[in-house]
N, C-alpha and C. Protein backbone atom coordinates (compact mmCIF):
# COMPACT_ATOMS: atom_id res chain seq x y z
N UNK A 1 -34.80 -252.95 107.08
CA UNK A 1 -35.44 -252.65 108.34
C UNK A 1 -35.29 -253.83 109.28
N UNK A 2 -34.89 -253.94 110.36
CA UNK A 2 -34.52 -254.84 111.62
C UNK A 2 -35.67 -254.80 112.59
N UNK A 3 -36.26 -253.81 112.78
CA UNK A 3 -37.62 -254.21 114.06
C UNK A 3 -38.96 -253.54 113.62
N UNK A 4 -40.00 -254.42 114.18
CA UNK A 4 -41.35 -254.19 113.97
C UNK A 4 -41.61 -254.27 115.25
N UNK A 5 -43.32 -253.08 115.12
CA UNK A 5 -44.12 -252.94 116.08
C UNK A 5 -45.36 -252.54 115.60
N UNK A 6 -46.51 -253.04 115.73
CA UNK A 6 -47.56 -252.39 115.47
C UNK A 6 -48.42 -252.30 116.41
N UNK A 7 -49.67 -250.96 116.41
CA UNK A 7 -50.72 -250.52 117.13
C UNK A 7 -51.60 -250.70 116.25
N UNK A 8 -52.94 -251.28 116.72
CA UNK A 8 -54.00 -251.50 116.87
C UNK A 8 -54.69 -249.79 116.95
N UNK A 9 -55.81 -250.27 115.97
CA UNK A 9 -56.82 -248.76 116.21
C UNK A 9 -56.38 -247.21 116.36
N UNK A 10 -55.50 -247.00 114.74
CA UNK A 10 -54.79 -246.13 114.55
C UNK A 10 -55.41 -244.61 114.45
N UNK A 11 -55.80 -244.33 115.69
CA UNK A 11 -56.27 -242.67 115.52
C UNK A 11 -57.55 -242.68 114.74
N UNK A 12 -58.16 -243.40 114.02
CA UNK A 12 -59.62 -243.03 113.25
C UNK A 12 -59.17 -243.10 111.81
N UNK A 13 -57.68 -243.28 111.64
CA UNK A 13 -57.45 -243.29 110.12
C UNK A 13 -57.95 -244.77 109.79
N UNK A 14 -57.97 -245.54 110.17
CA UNK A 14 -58.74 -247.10 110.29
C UNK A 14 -57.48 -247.83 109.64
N UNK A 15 -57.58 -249.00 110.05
CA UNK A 15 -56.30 -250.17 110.26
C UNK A 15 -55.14 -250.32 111.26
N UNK A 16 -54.43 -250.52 110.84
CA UNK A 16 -53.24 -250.14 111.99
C UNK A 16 -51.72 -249.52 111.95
N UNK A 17 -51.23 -249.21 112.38
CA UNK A 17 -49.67 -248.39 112.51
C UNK A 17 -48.97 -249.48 112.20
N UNK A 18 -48.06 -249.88 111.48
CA UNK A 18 -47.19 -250.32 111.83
C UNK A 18 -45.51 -249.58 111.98
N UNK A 19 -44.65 -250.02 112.78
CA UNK A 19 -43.56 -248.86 112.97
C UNK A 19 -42.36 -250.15 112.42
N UNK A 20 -41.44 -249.34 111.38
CA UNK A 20 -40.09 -250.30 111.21
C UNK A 20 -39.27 -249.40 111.98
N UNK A 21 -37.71 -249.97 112.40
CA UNK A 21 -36.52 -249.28 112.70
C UNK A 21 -35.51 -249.75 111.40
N UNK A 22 -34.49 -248.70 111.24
CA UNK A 22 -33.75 -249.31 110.35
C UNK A 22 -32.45 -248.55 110.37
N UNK A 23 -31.50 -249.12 109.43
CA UNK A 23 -30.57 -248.98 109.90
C UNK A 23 -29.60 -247.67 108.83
N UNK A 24 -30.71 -247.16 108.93
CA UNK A 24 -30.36 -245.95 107.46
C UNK A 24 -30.69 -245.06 108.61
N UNK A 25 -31.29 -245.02 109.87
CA UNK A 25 -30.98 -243.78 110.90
C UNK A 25 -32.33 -243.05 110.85
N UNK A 26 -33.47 -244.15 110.30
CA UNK A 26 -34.66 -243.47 110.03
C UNK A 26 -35.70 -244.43 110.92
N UNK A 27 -36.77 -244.34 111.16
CA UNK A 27 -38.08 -244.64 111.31
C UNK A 27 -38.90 -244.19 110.60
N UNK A 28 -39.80 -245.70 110.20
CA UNK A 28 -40.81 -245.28 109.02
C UNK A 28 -42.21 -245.68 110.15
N UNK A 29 -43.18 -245.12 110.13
CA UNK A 29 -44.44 -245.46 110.11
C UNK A 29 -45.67 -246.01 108.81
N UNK A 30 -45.88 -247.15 109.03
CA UNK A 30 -46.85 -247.40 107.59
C UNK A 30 -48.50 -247.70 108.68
N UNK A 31 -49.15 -247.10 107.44
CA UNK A 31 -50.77 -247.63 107.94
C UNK A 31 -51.09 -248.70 106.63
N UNK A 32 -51.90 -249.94 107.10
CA UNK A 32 -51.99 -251.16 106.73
C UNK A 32 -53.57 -251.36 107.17
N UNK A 33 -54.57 -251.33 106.21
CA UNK A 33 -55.50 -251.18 105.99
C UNK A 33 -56.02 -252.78 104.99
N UNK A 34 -56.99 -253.63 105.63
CA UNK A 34 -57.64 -254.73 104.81
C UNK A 34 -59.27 -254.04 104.50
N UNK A 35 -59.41 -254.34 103.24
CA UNK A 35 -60.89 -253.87 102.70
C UNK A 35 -60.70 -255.61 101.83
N UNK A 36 -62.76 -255.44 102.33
CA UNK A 36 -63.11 -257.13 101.70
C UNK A 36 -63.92 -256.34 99.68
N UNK A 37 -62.84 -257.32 98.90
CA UNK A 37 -63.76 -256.81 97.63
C UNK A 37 -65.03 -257.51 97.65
N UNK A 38 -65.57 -256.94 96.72
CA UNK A 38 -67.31 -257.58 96.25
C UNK A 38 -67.20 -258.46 95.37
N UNK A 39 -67.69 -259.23 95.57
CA UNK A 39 -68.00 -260.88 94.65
C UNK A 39 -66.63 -261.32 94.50
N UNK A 40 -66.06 -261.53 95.92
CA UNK A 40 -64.78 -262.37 95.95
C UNK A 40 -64.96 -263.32 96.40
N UNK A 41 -64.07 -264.44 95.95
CA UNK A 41 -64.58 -265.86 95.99
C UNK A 41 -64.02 -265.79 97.74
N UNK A 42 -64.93 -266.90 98.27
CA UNK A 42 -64.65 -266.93 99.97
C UNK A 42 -63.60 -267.54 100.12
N UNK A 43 -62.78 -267.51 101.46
CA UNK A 43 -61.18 -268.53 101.86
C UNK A 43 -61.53 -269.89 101.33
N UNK A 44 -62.36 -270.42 101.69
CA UNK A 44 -62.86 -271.73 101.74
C UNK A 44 -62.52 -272.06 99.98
N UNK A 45 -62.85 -271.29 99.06
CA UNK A 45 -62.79 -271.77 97.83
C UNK A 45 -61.17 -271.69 97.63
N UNK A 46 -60.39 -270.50 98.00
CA UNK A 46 -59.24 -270.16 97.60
C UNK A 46 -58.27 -271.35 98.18
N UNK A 47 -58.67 -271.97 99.70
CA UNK A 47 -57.95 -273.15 100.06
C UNK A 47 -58.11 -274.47 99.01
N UNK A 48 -59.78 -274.39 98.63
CA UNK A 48 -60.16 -275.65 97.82
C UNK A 48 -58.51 -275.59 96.53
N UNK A 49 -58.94 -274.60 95.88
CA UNK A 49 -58.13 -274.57 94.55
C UNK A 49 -56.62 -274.78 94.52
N UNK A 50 -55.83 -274.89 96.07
CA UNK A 50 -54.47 -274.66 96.06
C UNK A 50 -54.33 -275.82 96.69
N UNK A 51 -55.13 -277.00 97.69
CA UNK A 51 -55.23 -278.21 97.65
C UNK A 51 -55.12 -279.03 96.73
N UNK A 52 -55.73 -278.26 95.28
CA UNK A 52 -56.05 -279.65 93.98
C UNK A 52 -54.66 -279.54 93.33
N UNK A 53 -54.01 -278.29 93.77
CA UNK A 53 -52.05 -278.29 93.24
C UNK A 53 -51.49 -278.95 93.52
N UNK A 54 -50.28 -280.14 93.66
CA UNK A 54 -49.43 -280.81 94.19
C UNK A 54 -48.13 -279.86 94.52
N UNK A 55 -48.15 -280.10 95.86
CA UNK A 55 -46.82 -279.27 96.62
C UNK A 55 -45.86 -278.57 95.59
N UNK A 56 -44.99 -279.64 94.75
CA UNK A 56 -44.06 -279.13 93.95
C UNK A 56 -44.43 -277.96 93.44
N UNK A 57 -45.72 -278.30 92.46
CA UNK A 57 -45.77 -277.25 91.66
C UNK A 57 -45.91 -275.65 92.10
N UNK A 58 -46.85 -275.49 93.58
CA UNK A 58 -47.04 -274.62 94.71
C UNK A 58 -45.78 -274.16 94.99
N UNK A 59 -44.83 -274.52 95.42
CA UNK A 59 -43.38 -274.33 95.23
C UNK A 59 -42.72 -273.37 94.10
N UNK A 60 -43.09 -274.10 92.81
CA UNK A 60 -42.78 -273.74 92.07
C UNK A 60 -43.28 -272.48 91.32
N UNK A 61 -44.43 -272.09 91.85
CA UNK A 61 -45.66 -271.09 90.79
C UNK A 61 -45.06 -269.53 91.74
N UNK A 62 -45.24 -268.75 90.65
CA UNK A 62 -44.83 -267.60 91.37
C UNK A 62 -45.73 -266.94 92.58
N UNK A 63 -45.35 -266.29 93.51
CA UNK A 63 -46.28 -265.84 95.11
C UNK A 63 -47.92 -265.44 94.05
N UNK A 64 -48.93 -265.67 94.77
CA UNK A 64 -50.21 -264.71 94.60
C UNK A 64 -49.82 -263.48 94.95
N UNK A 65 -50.60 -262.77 94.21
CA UNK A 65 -50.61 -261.11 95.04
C UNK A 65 -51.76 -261.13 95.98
N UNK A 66 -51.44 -260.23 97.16
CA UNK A 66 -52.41 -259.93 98.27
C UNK A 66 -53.21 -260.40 98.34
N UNK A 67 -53.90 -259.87 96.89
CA UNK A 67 -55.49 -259.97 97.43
C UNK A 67 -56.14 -261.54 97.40
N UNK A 68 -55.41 -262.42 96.36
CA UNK A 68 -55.48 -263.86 95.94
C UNK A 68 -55.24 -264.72 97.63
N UNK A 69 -53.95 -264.32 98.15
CA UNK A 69 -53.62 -265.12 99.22
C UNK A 69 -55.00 -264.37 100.48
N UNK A 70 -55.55 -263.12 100.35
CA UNK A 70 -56.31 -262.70 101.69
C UNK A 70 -57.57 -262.84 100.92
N UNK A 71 -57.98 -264.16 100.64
CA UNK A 71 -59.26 -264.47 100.00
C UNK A 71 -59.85 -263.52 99.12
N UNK A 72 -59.22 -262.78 98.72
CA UNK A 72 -60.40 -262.05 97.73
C UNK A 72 -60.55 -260.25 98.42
N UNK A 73 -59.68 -260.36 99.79
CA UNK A 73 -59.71 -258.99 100.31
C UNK A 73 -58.61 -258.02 99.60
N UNK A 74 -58.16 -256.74 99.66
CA UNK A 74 -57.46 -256.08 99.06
C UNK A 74 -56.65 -255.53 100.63
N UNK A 75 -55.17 -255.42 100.68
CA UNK A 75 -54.32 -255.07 101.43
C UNK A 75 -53.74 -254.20 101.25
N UNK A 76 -54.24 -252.86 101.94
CA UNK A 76 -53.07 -251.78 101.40
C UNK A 76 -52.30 -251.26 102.41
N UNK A 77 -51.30 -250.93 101.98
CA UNK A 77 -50.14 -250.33 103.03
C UNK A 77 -49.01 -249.16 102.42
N UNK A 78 -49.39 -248.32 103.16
CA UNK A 78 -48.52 -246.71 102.57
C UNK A 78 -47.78 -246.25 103.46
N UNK A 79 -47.27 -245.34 103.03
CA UNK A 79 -45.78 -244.51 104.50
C UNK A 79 -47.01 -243.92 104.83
N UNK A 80 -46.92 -243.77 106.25
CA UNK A 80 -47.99 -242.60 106.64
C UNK A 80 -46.75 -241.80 107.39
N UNK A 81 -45.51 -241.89 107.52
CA UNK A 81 -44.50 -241.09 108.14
C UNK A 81 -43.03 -241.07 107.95
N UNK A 82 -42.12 -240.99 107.47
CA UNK A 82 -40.98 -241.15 107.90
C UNK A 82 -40.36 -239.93 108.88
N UNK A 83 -40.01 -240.49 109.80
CA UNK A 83 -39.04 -240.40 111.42
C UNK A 83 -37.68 -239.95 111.50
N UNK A 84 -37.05 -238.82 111.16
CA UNK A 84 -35.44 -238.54 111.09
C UNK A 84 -35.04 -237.61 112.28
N UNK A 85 -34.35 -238.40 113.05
CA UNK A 85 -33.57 -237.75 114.12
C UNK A 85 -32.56 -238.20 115.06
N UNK A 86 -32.43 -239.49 114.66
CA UNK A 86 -31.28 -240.52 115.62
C UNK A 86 -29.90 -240.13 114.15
N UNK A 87 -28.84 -239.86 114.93
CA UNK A 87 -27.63 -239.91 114.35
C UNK A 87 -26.93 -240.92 114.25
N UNK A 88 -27.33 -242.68 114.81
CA UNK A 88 -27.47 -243.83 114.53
C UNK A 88 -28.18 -244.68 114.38
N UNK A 89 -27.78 -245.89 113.81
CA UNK A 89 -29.01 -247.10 113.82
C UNK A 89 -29.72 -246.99 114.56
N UNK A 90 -31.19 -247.35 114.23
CA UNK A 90 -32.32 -247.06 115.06
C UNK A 90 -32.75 -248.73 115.36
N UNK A 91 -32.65 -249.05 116.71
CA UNK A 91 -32.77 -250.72 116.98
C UNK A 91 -33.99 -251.21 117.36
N UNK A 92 -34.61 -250.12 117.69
CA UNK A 92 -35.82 -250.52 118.50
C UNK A 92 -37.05 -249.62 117.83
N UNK A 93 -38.45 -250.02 118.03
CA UNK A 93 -39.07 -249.06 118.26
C UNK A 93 -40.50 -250.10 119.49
N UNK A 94 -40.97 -248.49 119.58
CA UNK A 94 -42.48 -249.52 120.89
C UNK A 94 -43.14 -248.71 120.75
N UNK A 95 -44.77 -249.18 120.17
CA UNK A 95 -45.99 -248.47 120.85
C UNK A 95 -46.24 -247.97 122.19
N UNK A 96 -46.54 -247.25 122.70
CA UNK A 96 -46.96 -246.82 124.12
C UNK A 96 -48.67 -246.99 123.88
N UNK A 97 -48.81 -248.31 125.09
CA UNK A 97 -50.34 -248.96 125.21
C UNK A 97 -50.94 -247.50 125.14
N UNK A 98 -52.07 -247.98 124.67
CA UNK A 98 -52.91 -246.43 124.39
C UNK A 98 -54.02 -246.59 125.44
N UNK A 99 -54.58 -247.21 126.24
CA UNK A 99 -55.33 -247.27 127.62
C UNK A 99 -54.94 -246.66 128.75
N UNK A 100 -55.29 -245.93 129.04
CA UNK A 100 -54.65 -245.75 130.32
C UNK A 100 -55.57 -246.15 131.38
N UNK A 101 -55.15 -246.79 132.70
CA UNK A 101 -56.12 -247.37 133.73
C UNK A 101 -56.82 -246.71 134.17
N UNK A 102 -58.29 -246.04 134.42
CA UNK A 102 -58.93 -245.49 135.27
C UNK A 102 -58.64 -245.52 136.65
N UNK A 103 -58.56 -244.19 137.29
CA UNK A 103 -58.11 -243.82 138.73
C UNK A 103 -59.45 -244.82 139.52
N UNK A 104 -59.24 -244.00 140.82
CA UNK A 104 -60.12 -244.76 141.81
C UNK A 104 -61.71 -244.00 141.57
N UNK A 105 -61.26 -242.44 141.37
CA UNK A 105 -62.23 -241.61 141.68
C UNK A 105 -63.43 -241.70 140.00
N UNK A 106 -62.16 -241.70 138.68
CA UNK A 106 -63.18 -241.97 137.83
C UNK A 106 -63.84 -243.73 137.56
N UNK A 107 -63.04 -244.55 138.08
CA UNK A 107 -63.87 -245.76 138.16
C UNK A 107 -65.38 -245.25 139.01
N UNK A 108 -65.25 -244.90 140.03
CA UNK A 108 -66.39 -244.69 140.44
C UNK A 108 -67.81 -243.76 140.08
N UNK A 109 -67.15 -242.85 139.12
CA UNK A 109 -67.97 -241.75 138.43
C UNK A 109 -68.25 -242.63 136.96
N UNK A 110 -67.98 -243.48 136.88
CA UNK A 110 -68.63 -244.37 135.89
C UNK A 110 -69.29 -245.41 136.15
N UNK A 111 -69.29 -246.17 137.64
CA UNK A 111 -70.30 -246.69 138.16
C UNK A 111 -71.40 -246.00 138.25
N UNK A 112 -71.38 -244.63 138.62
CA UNK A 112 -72.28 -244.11 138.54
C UNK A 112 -72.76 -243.97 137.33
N UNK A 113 -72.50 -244.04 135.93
CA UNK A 113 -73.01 -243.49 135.01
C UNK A 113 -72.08 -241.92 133.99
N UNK A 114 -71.95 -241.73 135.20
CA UNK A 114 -71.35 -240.03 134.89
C UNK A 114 -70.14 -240.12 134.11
N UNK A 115 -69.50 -241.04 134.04
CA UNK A 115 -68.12 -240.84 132.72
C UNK A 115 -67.40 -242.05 132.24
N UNK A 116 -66.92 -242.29 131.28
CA UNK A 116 -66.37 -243.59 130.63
C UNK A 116 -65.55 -243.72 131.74
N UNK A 117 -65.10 -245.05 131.47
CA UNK A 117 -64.37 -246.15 132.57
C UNK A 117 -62.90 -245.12 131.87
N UNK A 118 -62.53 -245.96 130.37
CA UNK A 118 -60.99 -246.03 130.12
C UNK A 118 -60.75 -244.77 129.57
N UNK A 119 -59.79 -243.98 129.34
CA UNK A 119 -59.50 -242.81 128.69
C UNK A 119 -58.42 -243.64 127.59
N UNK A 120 -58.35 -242.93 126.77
CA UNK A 120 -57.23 -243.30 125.70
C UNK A 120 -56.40 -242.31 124.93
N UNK A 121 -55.23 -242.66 124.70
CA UNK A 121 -54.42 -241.68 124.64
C UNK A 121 -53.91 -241.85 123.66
N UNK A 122 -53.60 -240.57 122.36
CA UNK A 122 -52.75 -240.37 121.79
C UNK A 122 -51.82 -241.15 120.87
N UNK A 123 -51.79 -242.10 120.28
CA UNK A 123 -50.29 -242.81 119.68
C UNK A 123 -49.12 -242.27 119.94
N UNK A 124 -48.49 -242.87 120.20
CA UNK A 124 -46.96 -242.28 120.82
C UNK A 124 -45.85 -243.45 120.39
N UNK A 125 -44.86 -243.16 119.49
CA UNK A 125 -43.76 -244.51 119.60
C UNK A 125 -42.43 -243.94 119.94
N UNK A 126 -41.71 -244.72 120.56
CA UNK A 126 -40.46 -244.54 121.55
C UNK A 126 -39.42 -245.30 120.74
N UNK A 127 -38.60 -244.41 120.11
CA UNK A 127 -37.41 -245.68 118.75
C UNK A 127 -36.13 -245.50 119.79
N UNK A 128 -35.28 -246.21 119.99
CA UNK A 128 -34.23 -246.72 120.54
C UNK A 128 -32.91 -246.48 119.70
N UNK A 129 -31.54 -246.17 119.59
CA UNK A 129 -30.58 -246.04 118.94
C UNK A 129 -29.55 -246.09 119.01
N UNK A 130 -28.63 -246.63 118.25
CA UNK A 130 -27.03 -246.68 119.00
C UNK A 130 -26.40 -245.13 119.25
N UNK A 131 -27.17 -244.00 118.64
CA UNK A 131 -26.34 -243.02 119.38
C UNK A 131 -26.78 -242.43 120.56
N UNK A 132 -27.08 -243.29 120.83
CA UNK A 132 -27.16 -242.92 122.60
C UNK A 132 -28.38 -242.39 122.87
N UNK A 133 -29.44 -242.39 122.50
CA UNK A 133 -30.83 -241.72 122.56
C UNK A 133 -32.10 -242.57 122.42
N UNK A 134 -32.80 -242.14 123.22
CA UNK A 134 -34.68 -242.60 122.80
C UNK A 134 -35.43 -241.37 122.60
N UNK A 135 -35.92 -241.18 121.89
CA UNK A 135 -37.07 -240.07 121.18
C UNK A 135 -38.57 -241.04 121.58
N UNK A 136 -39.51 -239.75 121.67
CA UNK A 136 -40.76 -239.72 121.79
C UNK A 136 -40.90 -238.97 120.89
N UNK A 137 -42.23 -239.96 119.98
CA UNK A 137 -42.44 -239.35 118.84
C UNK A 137 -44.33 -239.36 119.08
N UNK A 138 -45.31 -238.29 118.54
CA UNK A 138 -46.36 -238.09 118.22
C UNK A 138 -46.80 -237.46 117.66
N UNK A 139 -47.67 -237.76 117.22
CA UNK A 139 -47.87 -236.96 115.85
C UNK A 139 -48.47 -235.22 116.46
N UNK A 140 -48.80 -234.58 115.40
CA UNK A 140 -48.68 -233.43 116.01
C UNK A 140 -50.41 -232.89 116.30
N UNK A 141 -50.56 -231.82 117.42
CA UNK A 141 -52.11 -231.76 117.95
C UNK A 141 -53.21 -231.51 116.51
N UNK A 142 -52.63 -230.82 115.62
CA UNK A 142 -53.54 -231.13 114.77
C UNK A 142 -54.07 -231.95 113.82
N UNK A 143 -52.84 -232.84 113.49
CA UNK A 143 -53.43 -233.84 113.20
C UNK A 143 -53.19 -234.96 114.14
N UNK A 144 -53.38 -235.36 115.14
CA UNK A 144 -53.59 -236.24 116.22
C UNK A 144 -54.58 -237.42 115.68
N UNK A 145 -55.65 -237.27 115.34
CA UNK A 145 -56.69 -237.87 114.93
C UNK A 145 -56.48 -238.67 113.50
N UNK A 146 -55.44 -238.17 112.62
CA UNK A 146 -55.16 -239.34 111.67
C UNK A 146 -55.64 -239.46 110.62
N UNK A 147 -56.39 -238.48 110.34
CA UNK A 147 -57.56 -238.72 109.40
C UNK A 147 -57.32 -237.03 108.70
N UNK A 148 -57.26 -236.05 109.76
CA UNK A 148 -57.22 -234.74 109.44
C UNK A 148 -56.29 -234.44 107.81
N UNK A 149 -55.01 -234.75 108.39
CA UNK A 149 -54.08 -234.08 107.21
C UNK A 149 -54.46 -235.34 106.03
N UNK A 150 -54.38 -236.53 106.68
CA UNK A 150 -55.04 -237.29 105.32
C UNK A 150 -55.62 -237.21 103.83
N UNK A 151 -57.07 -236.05 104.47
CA UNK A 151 -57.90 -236.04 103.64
C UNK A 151 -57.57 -234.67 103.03
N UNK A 152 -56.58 -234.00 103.40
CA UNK A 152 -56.15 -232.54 102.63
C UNK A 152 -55.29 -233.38 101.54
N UNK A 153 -54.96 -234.63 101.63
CA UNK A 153 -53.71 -235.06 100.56
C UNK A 153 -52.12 -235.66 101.41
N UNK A 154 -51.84 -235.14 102.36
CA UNK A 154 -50.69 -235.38 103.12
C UNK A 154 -50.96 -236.26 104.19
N UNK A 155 -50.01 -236.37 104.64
CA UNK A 155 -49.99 -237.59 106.06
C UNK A 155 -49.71 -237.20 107.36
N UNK A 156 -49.40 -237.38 107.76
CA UNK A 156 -49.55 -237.13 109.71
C UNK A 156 -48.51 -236.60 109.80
N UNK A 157 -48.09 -235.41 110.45
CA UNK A 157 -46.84 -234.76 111.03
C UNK A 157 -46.59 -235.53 112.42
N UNK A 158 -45.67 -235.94 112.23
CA UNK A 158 -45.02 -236.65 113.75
C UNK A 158 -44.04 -235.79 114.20
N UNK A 159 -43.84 -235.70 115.44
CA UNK A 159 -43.29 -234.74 116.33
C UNK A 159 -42.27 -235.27 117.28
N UNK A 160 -40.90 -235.23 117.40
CA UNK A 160 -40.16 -235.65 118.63
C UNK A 160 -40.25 -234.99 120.05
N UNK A 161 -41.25 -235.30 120.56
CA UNK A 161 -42.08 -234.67 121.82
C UNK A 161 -40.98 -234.95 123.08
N UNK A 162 -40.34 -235.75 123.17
CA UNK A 162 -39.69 -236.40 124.08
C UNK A 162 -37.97 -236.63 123.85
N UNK A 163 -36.54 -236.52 124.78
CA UNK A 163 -35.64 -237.23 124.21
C UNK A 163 -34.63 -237.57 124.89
N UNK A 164 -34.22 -238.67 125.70
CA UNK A 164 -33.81 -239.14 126.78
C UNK A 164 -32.58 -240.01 126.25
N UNK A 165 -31.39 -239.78 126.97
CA UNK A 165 -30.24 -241.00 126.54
C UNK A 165 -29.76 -240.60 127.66
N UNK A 166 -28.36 -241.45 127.76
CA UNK A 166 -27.00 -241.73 128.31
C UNK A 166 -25.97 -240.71 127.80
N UNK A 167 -25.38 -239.58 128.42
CA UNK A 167 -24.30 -238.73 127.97
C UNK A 167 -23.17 -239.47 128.38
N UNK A 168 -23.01 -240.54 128.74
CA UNK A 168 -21.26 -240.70 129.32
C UNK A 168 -20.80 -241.13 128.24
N UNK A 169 -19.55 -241.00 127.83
CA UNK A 169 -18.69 -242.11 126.42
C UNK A 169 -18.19 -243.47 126.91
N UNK A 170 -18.96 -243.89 127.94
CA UNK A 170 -18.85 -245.32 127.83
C UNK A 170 -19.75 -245.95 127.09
N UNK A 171 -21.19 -245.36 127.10
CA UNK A 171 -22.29 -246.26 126.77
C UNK A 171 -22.05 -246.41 125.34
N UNK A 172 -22.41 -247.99 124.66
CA UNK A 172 -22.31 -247.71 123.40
C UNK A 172 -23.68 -247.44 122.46
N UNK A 173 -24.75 -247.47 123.37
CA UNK A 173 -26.14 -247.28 122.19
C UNK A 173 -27.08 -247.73 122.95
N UNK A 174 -28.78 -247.54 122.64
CA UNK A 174 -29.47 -248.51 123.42
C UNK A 174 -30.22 -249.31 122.13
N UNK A 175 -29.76 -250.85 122.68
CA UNK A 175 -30.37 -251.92 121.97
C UNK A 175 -31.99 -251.92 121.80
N UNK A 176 -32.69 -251.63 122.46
CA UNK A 176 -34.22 -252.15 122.87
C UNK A 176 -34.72 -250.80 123.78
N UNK A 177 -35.56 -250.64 124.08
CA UNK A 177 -36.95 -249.86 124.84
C UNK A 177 -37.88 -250.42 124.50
N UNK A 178 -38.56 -249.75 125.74
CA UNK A 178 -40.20 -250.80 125.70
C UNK A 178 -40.58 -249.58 126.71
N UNK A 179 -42.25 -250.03 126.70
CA UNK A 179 -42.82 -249.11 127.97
C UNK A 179 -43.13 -250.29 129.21
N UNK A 180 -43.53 -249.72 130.42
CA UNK A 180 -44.49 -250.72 131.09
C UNK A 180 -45.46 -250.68 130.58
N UNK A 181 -46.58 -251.98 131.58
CA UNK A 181 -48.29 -251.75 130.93
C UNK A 181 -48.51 -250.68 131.08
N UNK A 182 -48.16 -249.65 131.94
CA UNK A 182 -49.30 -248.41 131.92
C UNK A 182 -48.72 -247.25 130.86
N UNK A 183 -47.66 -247.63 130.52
CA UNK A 183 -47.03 -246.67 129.06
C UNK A 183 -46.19 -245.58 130.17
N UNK A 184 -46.55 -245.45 131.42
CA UNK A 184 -45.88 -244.39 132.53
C UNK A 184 -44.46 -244.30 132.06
N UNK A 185 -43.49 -245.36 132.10
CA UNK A 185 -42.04 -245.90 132.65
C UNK A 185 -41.58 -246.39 131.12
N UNK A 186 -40.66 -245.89 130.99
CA UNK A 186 -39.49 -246.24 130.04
C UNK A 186 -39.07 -247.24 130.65
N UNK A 187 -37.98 -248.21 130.02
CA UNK A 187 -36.93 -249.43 130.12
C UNK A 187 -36.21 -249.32 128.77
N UNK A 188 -35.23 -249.03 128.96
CA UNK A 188 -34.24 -249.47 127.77
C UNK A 188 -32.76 -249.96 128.11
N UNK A 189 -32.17 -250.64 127.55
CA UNK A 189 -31.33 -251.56 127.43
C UNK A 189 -30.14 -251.14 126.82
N UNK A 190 -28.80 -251.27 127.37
CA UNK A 190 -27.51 -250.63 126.37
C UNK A 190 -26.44 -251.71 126.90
């Protein structure tokens, strides 16, 4: 896998999205979830004990697992998706900010009281590819929320909602996409 992206405050499934691109013509989505165990020794002790090691040997000792190096917390991380629809390397991928700015009219209907300031939208990621394409991907209206198909046993249906490229045979691929801040406007790069 060649690029990372992750979102923050993944739909209610709790933790976060992270998105790889890769070069097998796929996009994976993983959710990455920290839970603190009970009667785990605090950072503070776990730094004490790897101080009283001398470098070399630290070097030398095989990695901790997770939970040893995240004090005593447990780290989990699962596919919550794999992504098939680029007919090449997939170079890019981007969250689309999930805020969207309050207008003029609902800023003011929340001064008043009468309605939240920010609205928030949807998870949406935009993967980039050398065959000439960007896809919009979201998951699908019923399970939107992240949590739904979850708890039946399965994972989130993601959806290519969107799919925009370059038809001429000059272009050779697009390297990168991104959104603006307001997630409105594509940018991608070839």
């Amino acid at each position: 896998d060649r690029k990372f992206d992750a979102s923050g405050d993944a739909g209610g499934g709790g933790g976060l999205l992270l998105a790889s691109a890769s070069q097998d013509k796929s996009t994976r989505i993983w959710r990455v979830a920290y839970a603190e165990a009970k009667g785990s020794p605090a950072a503070a002790t776990v730094v004490a004990e790897e101080e009283d090691v001398p470098a070399f040997m630290r070097l030398a000792a095989p990695p901790r697992p997770p939970a040893a190096l995240l004090a005593g917390g447990r780290l989990s991380v699962h596919l919550e998706a794999l992504l098939v629809g680029h007919e090449d390397w997939v170079l890019s991928v981007a969250w689309q900010p999930r805020n969207l700015a309050p207008s003029a009219a609902a800023a003011a209907a929340a001064a008043a009281g009468c309605a939240p300031v920010g609205v928030r939208r949807r998870p949406a990621l935009l993967t980039a590819s050398m065959d000439r394409s960007l896809v919009l991907w979201t998951p699908s209206d019923s399970c939107a929320g992240g949590g739904a198909a979850a708890a039946g046993g399965g994972g989130t249906v993601w959806m290519a909602t969107a799919s925009m490229g370059e038809a001429a045979a000059s272009c050779l691929g697009f390297y990168g996409a991104g959104f603006d801040r307001t997630g409105s406007r594509v940018l991608a790069h070839s």
